[in-house]
Coordinates of C-alpha atoms in Angstrom, one line a residue:
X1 CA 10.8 16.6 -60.6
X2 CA 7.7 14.9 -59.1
X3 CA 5.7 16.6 -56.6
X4 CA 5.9 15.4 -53.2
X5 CA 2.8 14.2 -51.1
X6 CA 2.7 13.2 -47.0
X7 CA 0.7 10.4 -46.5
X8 CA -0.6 10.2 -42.8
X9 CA -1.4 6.3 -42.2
X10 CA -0.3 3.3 -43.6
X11 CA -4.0 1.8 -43.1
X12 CA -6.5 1.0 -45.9
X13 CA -6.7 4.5 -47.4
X14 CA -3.0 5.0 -46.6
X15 CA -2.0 2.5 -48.7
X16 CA -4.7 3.5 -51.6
X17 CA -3.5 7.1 -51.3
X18 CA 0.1 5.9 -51.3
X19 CA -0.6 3.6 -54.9
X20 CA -2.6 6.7 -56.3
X21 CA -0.1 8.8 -55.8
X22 CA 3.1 6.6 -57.7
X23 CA -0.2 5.8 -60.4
X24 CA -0.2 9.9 -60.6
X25 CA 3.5 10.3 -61.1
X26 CA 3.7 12.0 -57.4
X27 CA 6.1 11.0 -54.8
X28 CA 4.6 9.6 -51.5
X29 CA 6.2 9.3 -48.0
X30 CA 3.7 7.2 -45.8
X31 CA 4.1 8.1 -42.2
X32 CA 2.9 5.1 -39.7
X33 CA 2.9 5.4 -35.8
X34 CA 2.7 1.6 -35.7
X35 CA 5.2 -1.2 -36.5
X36 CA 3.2 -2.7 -39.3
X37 CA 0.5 -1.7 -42.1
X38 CA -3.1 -2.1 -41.9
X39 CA -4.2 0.1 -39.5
X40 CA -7.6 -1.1 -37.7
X41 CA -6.8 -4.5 -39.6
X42 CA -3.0 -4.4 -37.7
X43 CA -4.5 -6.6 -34.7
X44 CA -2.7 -6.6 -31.4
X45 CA -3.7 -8.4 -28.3
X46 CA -3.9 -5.5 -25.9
X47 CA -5.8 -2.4 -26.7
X48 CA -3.3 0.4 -27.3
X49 CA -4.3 4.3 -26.8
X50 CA -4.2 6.2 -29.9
X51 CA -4.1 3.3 -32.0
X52 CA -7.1 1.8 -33.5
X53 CA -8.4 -1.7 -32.1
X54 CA -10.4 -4.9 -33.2
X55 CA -11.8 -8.0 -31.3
X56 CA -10.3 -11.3 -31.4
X57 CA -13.3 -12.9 -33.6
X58 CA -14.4 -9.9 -35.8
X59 CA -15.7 -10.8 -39.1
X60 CA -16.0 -8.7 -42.1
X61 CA -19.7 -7.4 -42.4
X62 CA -19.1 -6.8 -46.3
X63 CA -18.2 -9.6 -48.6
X64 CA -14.5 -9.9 -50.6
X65 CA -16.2 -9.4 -54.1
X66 CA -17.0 -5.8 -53.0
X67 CA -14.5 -4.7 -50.3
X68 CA -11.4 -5.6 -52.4
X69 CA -9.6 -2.8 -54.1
X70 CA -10.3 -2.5 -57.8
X71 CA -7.5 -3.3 -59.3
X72 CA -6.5 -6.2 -56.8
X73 CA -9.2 -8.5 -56.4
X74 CA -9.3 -11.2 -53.7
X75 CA -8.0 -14.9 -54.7
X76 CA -10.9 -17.4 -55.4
X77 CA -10.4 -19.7 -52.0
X78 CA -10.7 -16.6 -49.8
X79 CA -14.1 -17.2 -48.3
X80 CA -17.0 -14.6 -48.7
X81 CA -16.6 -12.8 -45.2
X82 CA -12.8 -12.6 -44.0
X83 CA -11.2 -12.4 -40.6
X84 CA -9.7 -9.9 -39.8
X85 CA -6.7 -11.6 -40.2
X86 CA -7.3 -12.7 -43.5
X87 CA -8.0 -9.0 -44.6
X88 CA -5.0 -8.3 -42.9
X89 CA -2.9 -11.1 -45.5
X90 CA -4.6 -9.3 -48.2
X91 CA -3.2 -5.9 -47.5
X92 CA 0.2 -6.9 -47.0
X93 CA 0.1 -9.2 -50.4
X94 CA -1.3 -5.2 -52.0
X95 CA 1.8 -3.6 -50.5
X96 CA 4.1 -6.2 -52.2
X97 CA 2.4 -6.6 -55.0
X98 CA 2.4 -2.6 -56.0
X99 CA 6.0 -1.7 -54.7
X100 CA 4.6 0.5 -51.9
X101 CA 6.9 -1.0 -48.2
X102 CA 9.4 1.3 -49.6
X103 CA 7.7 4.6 -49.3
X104 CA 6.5 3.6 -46.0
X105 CA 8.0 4.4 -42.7
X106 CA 7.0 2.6 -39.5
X107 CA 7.2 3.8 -35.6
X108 CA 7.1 7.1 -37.2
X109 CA 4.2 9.1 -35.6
X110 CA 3.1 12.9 -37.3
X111 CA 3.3 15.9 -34.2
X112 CA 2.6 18.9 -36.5
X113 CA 1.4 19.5 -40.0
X114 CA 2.0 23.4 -40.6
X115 CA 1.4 26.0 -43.4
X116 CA 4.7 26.6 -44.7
X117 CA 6.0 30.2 -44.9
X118 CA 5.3 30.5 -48.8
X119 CA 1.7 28.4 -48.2
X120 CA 0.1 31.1 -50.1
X121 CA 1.7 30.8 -53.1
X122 CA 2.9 27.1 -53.4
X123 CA 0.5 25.5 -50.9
X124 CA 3.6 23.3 -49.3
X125 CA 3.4 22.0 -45.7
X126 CA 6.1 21.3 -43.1
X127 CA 5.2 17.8 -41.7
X128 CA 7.2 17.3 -38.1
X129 CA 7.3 13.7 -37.1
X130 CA 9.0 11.6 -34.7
X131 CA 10.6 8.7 -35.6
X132 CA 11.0 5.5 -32.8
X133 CA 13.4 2.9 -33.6
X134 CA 12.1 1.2 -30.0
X135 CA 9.2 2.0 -28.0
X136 CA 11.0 3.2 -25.3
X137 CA 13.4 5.2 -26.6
X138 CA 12.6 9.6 -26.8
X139 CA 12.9 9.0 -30.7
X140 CA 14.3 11.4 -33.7
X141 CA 12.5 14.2 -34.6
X142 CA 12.6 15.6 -37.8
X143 CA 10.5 18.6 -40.6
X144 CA 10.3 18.0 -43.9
X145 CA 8.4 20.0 -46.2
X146 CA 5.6 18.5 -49.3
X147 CA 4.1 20.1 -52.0
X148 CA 0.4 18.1 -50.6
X149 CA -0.9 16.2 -47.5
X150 CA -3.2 13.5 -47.4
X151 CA -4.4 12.2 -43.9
X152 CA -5.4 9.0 -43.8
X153 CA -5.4 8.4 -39.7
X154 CA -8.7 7.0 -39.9
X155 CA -11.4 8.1 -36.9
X156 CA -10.8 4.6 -34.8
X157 CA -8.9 5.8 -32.3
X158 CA -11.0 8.1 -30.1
X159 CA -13.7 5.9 -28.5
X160 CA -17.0 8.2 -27.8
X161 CA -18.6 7.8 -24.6
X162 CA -22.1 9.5 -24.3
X163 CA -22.1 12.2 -21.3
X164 CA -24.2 10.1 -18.5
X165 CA -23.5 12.9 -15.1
X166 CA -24.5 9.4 -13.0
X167 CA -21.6 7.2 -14.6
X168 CA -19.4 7.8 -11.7
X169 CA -21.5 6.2 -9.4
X170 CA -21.6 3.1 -10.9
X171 CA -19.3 1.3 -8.8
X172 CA -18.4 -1.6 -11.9
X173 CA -16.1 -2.2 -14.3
X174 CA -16.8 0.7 -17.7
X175 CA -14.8 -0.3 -21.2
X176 CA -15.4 1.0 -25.1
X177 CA -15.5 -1.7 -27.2
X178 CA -12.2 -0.4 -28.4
X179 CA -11.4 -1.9 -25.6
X180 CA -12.9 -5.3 -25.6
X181 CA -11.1 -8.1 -27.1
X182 CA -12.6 -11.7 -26.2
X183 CA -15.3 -13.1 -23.1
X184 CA -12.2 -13.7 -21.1
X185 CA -13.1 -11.8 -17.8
X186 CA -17.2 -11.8 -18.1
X187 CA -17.8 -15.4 -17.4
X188 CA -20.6 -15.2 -15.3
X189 CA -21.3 -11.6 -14.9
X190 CA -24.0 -9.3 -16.2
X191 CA -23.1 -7.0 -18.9
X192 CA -24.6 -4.0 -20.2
X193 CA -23.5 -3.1 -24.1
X194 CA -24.7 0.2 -25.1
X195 CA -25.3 0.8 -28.4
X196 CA -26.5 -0.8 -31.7
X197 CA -23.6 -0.7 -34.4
X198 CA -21.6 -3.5 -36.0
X199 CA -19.1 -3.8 -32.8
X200 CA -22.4 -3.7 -30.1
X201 CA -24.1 -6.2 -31.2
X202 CA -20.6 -8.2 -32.0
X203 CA -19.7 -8.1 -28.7
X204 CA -23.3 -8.5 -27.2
X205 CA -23.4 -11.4 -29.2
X206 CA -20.0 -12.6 -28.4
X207 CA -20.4 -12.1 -24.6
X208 CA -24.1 -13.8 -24.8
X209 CA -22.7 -17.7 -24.8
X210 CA -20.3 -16.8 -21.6
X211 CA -21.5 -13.9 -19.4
X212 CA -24.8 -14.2 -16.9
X213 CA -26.8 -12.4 -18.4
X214 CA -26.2 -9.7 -21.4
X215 CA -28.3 -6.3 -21.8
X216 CA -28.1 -4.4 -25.1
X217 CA -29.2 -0.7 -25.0
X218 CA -30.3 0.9 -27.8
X219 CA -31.7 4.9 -27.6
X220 CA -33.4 4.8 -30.9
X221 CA -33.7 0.9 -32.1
X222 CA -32.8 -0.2 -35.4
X223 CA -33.3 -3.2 -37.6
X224 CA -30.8 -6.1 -38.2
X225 CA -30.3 -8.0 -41.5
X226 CA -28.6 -11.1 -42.1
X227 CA -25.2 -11.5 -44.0
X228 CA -26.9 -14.0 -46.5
X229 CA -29.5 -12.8 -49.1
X230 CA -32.9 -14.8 -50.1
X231 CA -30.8 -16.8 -52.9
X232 CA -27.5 -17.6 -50.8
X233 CA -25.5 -15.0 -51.9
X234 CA -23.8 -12.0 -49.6
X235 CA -26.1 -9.2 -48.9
X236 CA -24.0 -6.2 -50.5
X237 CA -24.2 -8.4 -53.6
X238 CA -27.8 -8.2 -54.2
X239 CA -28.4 -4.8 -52.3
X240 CA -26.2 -2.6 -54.0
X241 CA -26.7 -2.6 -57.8
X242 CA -27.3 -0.1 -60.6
X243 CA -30.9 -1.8 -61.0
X244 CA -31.9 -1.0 -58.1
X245 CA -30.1 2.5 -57.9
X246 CA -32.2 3.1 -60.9
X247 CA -35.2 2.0 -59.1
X248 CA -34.8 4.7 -56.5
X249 CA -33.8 7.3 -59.1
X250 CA -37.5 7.1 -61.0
X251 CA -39.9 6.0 -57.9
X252 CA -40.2 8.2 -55.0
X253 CA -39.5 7.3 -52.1
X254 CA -42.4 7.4 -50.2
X255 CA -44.0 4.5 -52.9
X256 CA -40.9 2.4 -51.9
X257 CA -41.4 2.5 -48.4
X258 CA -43.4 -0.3 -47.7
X259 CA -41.3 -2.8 -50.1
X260 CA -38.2 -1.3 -47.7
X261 CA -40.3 -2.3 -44.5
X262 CA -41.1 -5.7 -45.6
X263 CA -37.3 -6.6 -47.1
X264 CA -35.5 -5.8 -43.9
X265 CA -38.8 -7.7 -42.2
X266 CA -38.7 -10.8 -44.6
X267 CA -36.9 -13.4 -42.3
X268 CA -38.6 -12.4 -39.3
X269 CA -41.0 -9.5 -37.2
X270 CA -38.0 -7.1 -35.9
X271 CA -40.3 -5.3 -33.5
X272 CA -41.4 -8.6 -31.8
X273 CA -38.1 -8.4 -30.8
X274 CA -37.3 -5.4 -29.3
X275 CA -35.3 -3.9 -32.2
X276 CA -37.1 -1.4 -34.6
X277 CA -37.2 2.2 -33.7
X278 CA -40.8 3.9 -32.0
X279 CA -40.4 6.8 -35.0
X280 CA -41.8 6.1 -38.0
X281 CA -40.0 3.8 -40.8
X282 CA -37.3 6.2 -42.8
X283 CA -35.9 3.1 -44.8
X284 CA -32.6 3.5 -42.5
X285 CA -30.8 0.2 -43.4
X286 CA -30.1 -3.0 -40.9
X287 CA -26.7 -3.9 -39.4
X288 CA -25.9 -7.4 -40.8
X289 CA -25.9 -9.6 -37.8
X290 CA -26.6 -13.1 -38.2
X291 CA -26.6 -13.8 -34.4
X292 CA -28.7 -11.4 -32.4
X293 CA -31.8 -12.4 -32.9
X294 CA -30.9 -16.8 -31.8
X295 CA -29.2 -14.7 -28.6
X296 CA -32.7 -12.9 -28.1
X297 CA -34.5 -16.2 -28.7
X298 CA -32.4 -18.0 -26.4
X299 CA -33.0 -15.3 -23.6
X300 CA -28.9 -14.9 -23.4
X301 CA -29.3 -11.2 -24.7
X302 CA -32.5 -8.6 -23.3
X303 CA -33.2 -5.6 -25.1
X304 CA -33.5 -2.9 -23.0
X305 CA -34.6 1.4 -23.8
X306 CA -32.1 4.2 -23.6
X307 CA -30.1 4.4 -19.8
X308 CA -31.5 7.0 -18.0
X309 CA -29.3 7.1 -14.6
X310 CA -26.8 4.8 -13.5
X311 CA -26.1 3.6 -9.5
X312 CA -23.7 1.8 -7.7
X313 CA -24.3 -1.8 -9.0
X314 CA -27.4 -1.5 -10.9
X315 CA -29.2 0.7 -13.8
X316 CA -32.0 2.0 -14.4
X317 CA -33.5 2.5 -18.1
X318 CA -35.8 5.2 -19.3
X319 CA -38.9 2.7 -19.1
X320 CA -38.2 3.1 -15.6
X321 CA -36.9 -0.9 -15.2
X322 CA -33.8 -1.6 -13.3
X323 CA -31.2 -3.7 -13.8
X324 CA -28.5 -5.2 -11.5
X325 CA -25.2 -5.0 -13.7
X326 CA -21.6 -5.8 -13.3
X327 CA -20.2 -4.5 -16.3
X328 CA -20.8 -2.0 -19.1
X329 CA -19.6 -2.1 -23.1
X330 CA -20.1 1.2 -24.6
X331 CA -20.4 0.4 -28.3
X332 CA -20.9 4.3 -29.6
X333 CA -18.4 4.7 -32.0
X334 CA -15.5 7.4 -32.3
X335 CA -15.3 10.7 -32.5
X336 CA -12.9 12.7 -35.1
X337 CA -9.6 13.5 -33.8
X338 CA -6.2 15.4 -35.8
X339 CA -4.3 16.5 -33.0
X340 CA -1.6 17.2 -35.4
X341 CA -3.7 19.6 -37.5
X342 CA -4.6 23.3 -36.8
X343 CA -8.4 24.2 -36.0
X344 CA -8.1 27.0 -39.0
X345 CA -6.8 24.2 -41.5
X346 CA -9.5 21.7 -40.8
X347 CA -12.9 23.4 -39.3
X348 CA -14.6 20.5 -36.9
X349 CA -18.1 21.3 -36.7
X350 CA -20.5 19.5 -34.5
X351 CA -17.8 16.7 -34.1
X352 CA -17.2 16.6 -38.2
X353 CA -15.2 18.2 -40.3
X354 CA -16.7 20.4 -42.8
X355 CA -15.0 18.9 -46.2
X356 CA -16.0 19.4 -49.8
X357 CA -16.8 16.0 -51.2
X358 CA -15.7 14.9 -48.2
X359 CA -12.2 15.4 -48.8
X360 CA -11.2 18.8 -49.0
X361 CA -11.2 21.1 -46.2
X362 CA -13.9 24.3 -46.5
X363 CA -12.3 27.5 -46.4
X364 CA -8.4 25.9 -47.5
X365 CA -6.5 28.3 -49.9
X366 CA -4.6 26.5 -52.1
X367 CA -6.2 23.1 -51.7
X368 CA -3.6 21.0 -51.5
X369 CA -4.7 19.0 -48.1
X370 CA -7.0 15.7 -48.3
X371 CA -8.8 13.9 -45.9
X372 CA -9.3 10.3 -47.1
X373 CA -11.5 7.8 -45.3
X374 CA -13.3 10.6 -43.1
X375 CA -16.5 9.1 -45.5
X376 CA -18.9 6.4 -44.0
X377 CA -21.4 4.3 -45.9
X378 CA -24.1 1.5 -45.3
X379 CA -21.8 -0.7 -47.6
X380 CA -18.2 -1.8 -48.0
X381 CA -15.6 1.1 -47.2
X382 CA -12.3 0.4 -49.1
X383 CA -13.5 0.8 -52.3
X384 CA -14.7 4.4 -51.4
X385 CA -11.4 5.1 -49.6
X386 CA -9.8 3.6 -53.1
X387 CA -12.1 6.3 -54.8
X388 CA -11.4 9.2 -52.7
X389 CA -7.7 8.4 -53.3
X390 CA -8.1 8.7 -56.8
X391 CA -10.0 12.2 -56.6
X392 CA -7.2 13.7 -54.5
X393 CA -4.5 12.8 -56.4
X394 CA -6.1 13.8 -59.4
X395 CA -7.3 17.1 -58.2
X396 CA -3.2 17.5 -56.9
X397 CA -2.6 17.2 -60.9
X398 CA -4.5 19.8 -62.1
X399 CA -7.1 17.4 -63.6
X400 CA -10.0 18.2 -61.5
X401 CA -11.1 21.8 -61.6
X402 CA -13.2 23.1 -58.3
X403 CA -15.9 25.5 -58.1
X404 CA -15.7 29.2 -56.3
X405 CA -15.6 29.2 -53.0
X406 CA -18.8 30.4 -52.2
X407 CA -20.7 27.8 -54.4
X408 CA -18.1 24.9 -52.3
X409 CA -19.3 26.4 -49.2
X410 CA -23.2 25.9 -50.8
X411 CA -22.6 22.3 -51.9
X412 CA -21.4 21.4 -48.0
X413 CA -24.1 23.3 -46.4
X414 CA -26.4 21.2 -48.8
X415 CA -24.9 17.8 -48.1
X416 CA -25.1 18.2 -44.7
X417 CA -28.9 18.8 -44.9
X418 CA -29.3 15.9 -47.2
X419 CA -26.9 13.2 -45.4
X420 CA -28.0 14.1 -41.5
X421 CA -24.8 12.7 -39.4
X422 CA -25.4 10.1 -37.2
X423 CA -25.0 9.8 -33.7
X424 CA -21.9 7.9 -34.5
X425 CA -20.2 10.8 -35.4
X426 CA -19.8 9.8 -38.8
X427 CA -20.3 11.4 -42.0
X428 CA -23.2 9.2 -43.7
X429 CA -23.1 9.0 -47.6
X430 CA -25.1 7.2 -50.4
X431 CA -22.7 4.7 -51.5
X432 CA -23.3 4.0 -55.5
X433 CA -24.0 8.0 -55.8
X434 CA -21.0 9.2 -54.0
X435 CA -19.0 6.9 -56.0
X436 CA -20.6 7.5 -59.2
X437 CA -19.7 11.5 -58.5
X438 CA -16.3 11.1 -57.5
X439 CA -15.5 8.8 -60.7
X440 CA -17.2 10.7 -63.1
X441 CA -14.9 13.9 -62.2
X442 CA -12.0 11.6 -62.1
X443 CA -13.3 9.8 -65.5
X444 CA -13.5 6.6 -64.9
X445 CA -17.3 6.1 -64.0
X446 CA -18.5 3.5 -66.1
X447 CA -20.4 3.9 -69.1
X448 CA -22.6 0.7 -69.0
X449 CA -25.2 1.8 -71.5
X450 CA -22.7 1.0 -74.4
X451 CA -22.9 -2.5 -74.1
X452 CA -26.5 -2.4 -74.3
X453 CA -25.5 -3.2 -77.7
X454 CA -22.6 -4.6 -78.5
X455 CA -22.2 -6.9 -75.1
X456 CA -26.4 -7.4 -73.9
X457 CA -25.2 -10.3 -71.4
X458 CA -22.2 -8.4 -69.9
X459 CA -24.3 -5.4 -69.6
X460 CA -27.2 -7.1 -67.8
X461 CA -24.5 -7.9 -65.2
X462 CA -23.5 -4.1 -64.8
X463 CA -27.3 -3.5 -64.6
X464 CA -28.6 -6.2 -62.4
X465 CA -25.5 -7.3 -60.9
X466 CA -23.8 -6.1 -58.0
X467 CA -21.0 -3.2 -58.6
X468 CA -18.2 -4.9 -57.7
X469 CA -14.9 -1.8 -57.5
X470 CA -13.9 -3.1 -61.0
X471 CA -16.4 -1.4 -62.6
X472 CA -14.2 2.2 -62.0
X473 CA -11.8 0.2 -63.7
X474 CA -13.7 -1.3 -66.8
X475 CA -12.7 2.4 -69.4
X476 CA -11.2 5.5 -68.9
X477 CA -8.2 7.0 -66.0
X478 CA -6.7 4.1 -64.7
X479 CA -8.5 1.1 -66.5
X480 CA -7.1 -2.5 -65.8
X481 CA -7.1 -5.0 -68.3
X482 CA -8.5 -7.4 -65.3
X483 CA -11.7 -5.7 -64.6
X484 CA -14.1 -6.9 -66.9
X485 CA -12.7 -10.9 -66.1
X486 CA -13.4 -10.3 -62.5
X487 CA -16.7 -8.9 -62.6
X488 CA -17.7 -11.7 -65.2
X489 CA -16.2 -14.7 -62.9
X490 CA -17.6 -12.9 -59.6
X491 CA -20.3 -15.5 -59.2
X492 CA -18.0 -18.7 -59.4
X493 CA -15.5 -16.6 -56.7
X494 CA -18.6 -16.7 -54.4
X495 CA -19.2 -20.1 -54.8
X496 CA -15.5 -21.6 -55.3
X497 CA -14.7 -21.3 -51.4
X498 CA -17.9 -23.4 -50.2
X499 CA -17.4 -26.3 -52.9
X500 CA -15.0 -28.7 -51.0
X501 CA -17.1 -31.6 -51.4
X502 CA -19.0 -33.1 -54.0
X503 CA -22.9 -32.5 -53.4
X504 CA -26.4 -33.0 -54.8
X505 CA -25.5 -36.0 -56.1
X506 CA -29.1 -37.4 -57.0
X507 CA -30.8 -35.4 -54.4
X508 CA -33.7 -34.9 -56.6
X509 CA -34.1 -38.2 -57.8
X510 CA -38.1 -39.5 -56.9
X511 CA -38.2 -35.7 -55.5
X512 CA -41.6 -35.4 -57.2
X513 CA -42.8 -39.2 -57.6
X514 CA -45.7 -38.7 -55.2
X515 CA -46.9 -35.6 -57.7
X516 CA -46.4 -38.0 -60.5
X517 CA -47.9 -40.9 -58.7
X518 CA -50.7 -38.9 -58.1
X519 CA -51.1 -36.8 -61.7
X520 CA -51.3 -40.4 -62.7
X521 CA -54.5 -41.3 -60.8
X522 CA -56.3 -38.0 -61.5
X523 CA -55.6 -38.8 -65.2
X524 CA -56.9 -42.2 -65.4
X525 CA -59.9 -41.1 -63.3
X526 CA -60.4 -38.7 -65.5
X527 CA -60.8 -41.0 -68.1
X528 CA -62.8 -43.6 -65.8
X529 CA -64.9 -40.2 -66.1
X530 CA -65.7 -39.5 -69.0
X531 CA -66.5 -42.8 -70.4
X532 CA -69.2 -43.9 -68.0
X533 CA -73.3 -43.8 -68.6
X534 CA -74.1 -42.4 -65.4
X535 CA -77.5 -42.5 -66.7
X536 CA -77.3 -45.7 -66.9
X537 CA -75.7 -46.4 -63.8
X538 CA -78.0 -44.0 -61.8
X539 CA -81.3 -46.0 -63.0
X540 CA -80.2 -49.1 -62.2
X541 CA -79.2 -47.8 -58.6
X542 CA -83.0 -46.9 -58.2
X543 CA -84.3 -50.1 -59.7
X544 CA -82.3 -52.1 -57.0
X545 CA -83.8 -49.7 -54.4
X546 CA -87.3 -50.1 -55.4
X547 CA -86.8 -53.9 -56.2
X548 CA -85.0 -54.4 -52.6

């Protein structure tokens, strides 16, 4: 008889957790407050409470070829950076395409996840959920106990608001950009966004073309990068590869610092514009933005310092200017919340919870509770989520042995030294590292030295390429017979989206005709050159002189 495993969260990692599990012969039950999959990506007009939330007009930051799962790459014609609701399509088309609608219920939110009476020796959890066949109604509540648990309910859904004491004086309107959805409402007004993530400068930017006037405070600065790379391509695509993970293996960092400085520098001077920090350069990466800076330029957007008291209808910044403002955005992120969980199952500490490998609990006797998609990284998420799956589900079959307590408690004391969280609240991790970790104890982590020789083309595109996902797919647990085919075709699914008319068509043609023209005439005065007497022509200059 399979083992049973509660999923928490029919979102990105929901789902992932939810395939792992039937592609580990374990039985999932995917419990999802909402009415629909997708989570963040489940867009409704209205901001909810409890439920994550997303603006009308966000934009992937990451491009399809690396935030696709690895087994189910997008479809050519998708374009490079999807809407939301395109991302959306994608996930349901994932839940069709794997079987996995029928292990999910909807309107059924988690109260309590409990240690069963016989924890200790079987590790089993009572899960008490309420189901809600209407959104009005009191709705059926119901325990059932699981052999494991895996909590995938994402940290969207509790906006975090820095503690400003002078807030309540500010006599206008305050929102989260959890709570933000279009311009409608700003037209005309002067707007304060605080904060310098992905949704900040979104909605900064958003809010620029219709408000008055739009103020972005930042406390520490940053830098911003566009979504396009020097040749065209996406940005993730040429950022993260093995090439240049093996690059910052065998230099030290403090040699690559000034080639850092100068990339995320290369299109323009980010502190001639307000953005970069006033500490010195620790190669933090930029937020892809491709608008801020035009906003800056046209004077719709002012950067402004860290708030340092707010009054009735104005603010004042730690530079000691003042602004008069009608509204503020904070854009500061979320903070971890599992009201369903008990403090001695999962220990928060400083806001985070204090996981091994990010995903088990410290401290939890027997393991057999995950936490997937906790993990953030300067790259594309749901391949890591995918990843994480695939550890927990393994480690739930025995396949993945864990150290003593005492060294897990070392390793997460360690980590958390190493990978500082950020003021986000978020647990910050090396992307191709953590990946490469996780896969290797799950054994699928590529081996791309082997084709050094016996494939030198393909493995110059594992080297210098960018790691697309199907790479933990290319040998070992859970290969697909796909992967290698995507991650050869990935450059004409960049391209295939943008060609929808024929072009270049003799573009170059007399492109160089004036350097041609003009090799021609140095050539044949060259020759003019070298076959004249200037003797000759020099004496008879000064006999006409003297003779004149």
């Amino acid at each position: 008889m399979s083992k049973t495993v509660c999923i928490i969260g029919a979102g990105v990692s929901g789902l992932a957790s939810t395939k792992q599990c039937l592609d580990e012969s374990l039985l999932p039950t995917c419990y999802e407050k909402d009415s629909d999959l997708g989570g963040i990506w489940n867009f409704s007009e209205t901001p909810r409470h409890g439920f994550p939330s997303l603006y009308k007009s966000c934009v992937m930051n990451t491009s399809k070829g690396m935030t696709c799962f690895s087994d189910f790459p997008f479809p050519p014609h998708y374009p490079n950076f999807l809407h939301h609701g395109q991302y959306k399509t994608y996930l349901d088309n994932y839940a069709a395409h794997f079987g996995l609608q029928k292990y999910i219920f909807f309107r059924t939110e988690v109260l309590r996840v409990e240690r069963a009476t016989d924890f200790e020796s079987t590790g089993r959890w009572i899960v008490t959920s309420r189901r809600y066949s209407h959104a009005s109604e009191a709705g059926h509540v119901s325990e059932v106990t699981y052999d494991y648990v895996i909590v995938c309910s994402g940290h969207y859904t509790s906006p975090f608001r820095p503690d400003y004491a002078s807030l309540g004086s500010f006599k206008g309107s305050v929102s989260h950009s959890h709570d933000y959805k279009d311009p409608h409402g700003f037209k005309g007004k002067n707007v304060l966004v605080i904060g310098f993530g992905s949704s900040a400068l979104d909605v900064a930017c958003e809010l620029g073309r219709d408000a008055n006037k739009v103020f972005l405070s930042v406390k520490r600065g940053g830098y911003v990068m566009p979504k396009i790379s020097g040749n065209g391509e996406p940005w993730d695509q040429n950022e993260w590869t093995r090439l240049n993970q093996l690059i910052n293996r065998l230099i030290p960092k403090s040699l690559l610092l000034p080639f850092y400085y100068a990339n995320l520098n290369r299109n323009f001077n980010q502190t001639l514009f307000g953005l970069t920090s006033n500490a010195p350069f620790n190669c933090r990466q930029g937020t892809p933005n491709d608008t801020l800076y035009v906003r800056l330029l046209s004077g719709e957007i002012t950067m402004k310092p860290n708030v340092s008291e707010f009054f009735a209808n104005f603010v004042k910044f730690e530079d000691g200017t003042k602004e008069m403002i009608d509204s503020v955005i904070f854009g500061t992120g979320y903070s971890f919340s599992f009201p369903f969980l008990r403090s001695e199952d999962v220990q928060i500490e400083n806001g985070l919870p204090s996981l091994y490998k990010e995903i088990l609990p410290v401290g939890l006797h027997p393991s057999s509770l995950a936490m997937v998609g906790t993990v953030h990284v300067l790259a594309a998420l749901p391949p890591v989520f995918e990843m994480q799956a695939r550890w927990a589900t393994r480690h739930f079959r025995g396949k993945i042995c864990l150290p003593d307590d005492s060294v897990i408690r070392a390793i997460v004391k360690l980590r958390k030294m190493r990978y500082t969280p950020r003021a986000r609240k978020e647990i910050l991790c090396d992307n191709l590292e953590y990946m490469d970790e996780l896969a290797y104890e799950v054994g699928c982590k590529p081996n791309i030295w082997k084709y050094l020789v016996t494939d030198f083309a393909f493995f110059l595109k594992l080297l210098s390429g960018p790691v697309l996902p199907q790479q933990y797919r290319l040998d070992g647990v859970g290969s697909w017979d796909g992967a290698r085919e995507t991650i050869e075709n990935n450059s004409q699914n960049v391209w295939f989206p943008l060609r929808t008319r024929r072009a270049g068509v003799g573009e170059r043609e007399g492109l160089y005709a004036g350097w041609i023209m003009l090799f021609h005439v140095s050539a044949f005065a060259a020759v003019v050159a070298t076959s004249v007497d200037y003797r000759y022509l020099f004496t008879r200059l000064i006999d006409f002189v003297i003779h004149t």
